[in-house]
Amino acid sequence: MLENGKISTRQFTLMLFSLLLSTIMFGLPRILIEQSKQDVWQVMLITLVLDALLAIIYFILGMRYPQQTMIQYSETILGPWLGKITGLLYVLFFGYMTLIILKTVSEFVDTVLLTDTPELVINFILLLVSLYAVNAGLEVVARLSEVIAPLMLIPLMIILTFSLNRVELGNLRPVFQHNVWELLKSSLQPISWYGICITMGIFMAYHNNPKESLKAKLIAIGGVTVLTIMTLMSLITIFGTSYSNQQIYPVFRLAQIIKVGDFFERIETLVIIFQIAGAFVGLVILYYSSVLGLAQIFKIQRYQTLTPYFGVIMLILSVFVFSNITEMNQFTESIFPYLAIFIEDFLIMMLLIVSLIRHGIKKT
């Protein structure tokens, strides 16, 4: 399996929790508020249900093909050629998400922290540190999630708590503005980002108790959904929908207006810690999934052989793929949801159907 490490249910949960929270807290609140306004909480609940159903499919396949990642059981189900193509599509998706997180966090750091530092330098440092963590193995990546998850959760809870005195409940009206079809359409954006947790199909093979993998996934997405709804409601009740959907980094803007007495005014520092720490663990998880998947496709004995090459490719692409954050946001809002749903939903449903046809309902 190219990896001898094992992860616990708690580590599995925190890996998925950190990965998902880190990806949706940068730009997704703005997009969701723009699309759904005060009904955004309904969209998030629909997203939770849809992603939970998707998790069940990944769980079923993981249990049918124990100790195989999604890359490996794609070949078992579809045969060597179609299986490799399917596995490569998953790897390309992981690589693309690695690039998106890299670009997003470097733009954030360049905007709010190191304004005179070239983006290429920031990307190089992030990739270099990530490479070191990925080379250390899955158990190190899992322990990293255990450390960073509180660094994400605690600052976010502080911000949400100390912003309560600025809440205007009247901003929550009107409610139920959208019909079911409009809500389902709006859920395309968050479900495509929630689908990043298809890394479940990688890590389930290394879970020391695979039967608890579904529970870990449901706890992770449930916790992130609650935090996301709380954050969205805070933004709407404090800023209103019109102002919130104009902010590139709405959570950072929320932290800027908070003051705790006369001794703690720069709470946005917590957001910087929260965003960068979360993005880093997300970057490491996707980096790891990409190189491990490539190694399994091409039967390379040590995935660490590929980590420097993958890092160089990501560094080059980070310069040429998107010229600025606006261009990247336009792509992720318009085209990305459809590509993501094809990779995250269609492929896995196809694998399940073919698996049932070829290997029967009760696989032996």
mmCIF file of C-alpha atoms in Angstrom, residues 93 96 331 335-344:
data_model
loop_
_atom_site.group_PDB
_atom_site.id
_atom_site.type_symbol
_atom_site.label_atom_id
_atom_site.label_comp_id
_atom_site.label_asym_id
_atom_site.label_seq_id
_atom_site.Cartn_x
_atom_site.Cartn_y
_atom_site.Cartn_z
ATOM 1 C CA PHE A 93 -8.571 16.725 -8.958
ATOM 2 C CA TYR A 96 -6.048 21.067 -8.794
ATOM 3 C CA PHE A 331 -13.455 30.001 -12.524
ATOM 4 C CA ILE A 335 -16.951 26.085 -14.095
ATOM 5 C CA PHE A 336 -15.471 24.358 -11.060
ATOM 6 C CA PRO A 337 -18.758 23.106 -9.492
ATOM 7 C CA TYR A 338 -19.603 21.050 -12.579
ATOM 8 C CA LEU A 339 -16.106 19.583 -12.893
ATOM 9 C CA ALA A 340 -16.034 18.803 -9.179
ATOM 10 C CA ILE A 341 -19.430 17.104 -9.172
ATOM 11 C CA PHE A 342 -18.370 14.929 -12.105
ATOM 12 C CA ILE A 343 -15.249 13.790 -10.225
ATOM 13 C CA GLU A 344 -16.753 13.591 -6.745
#
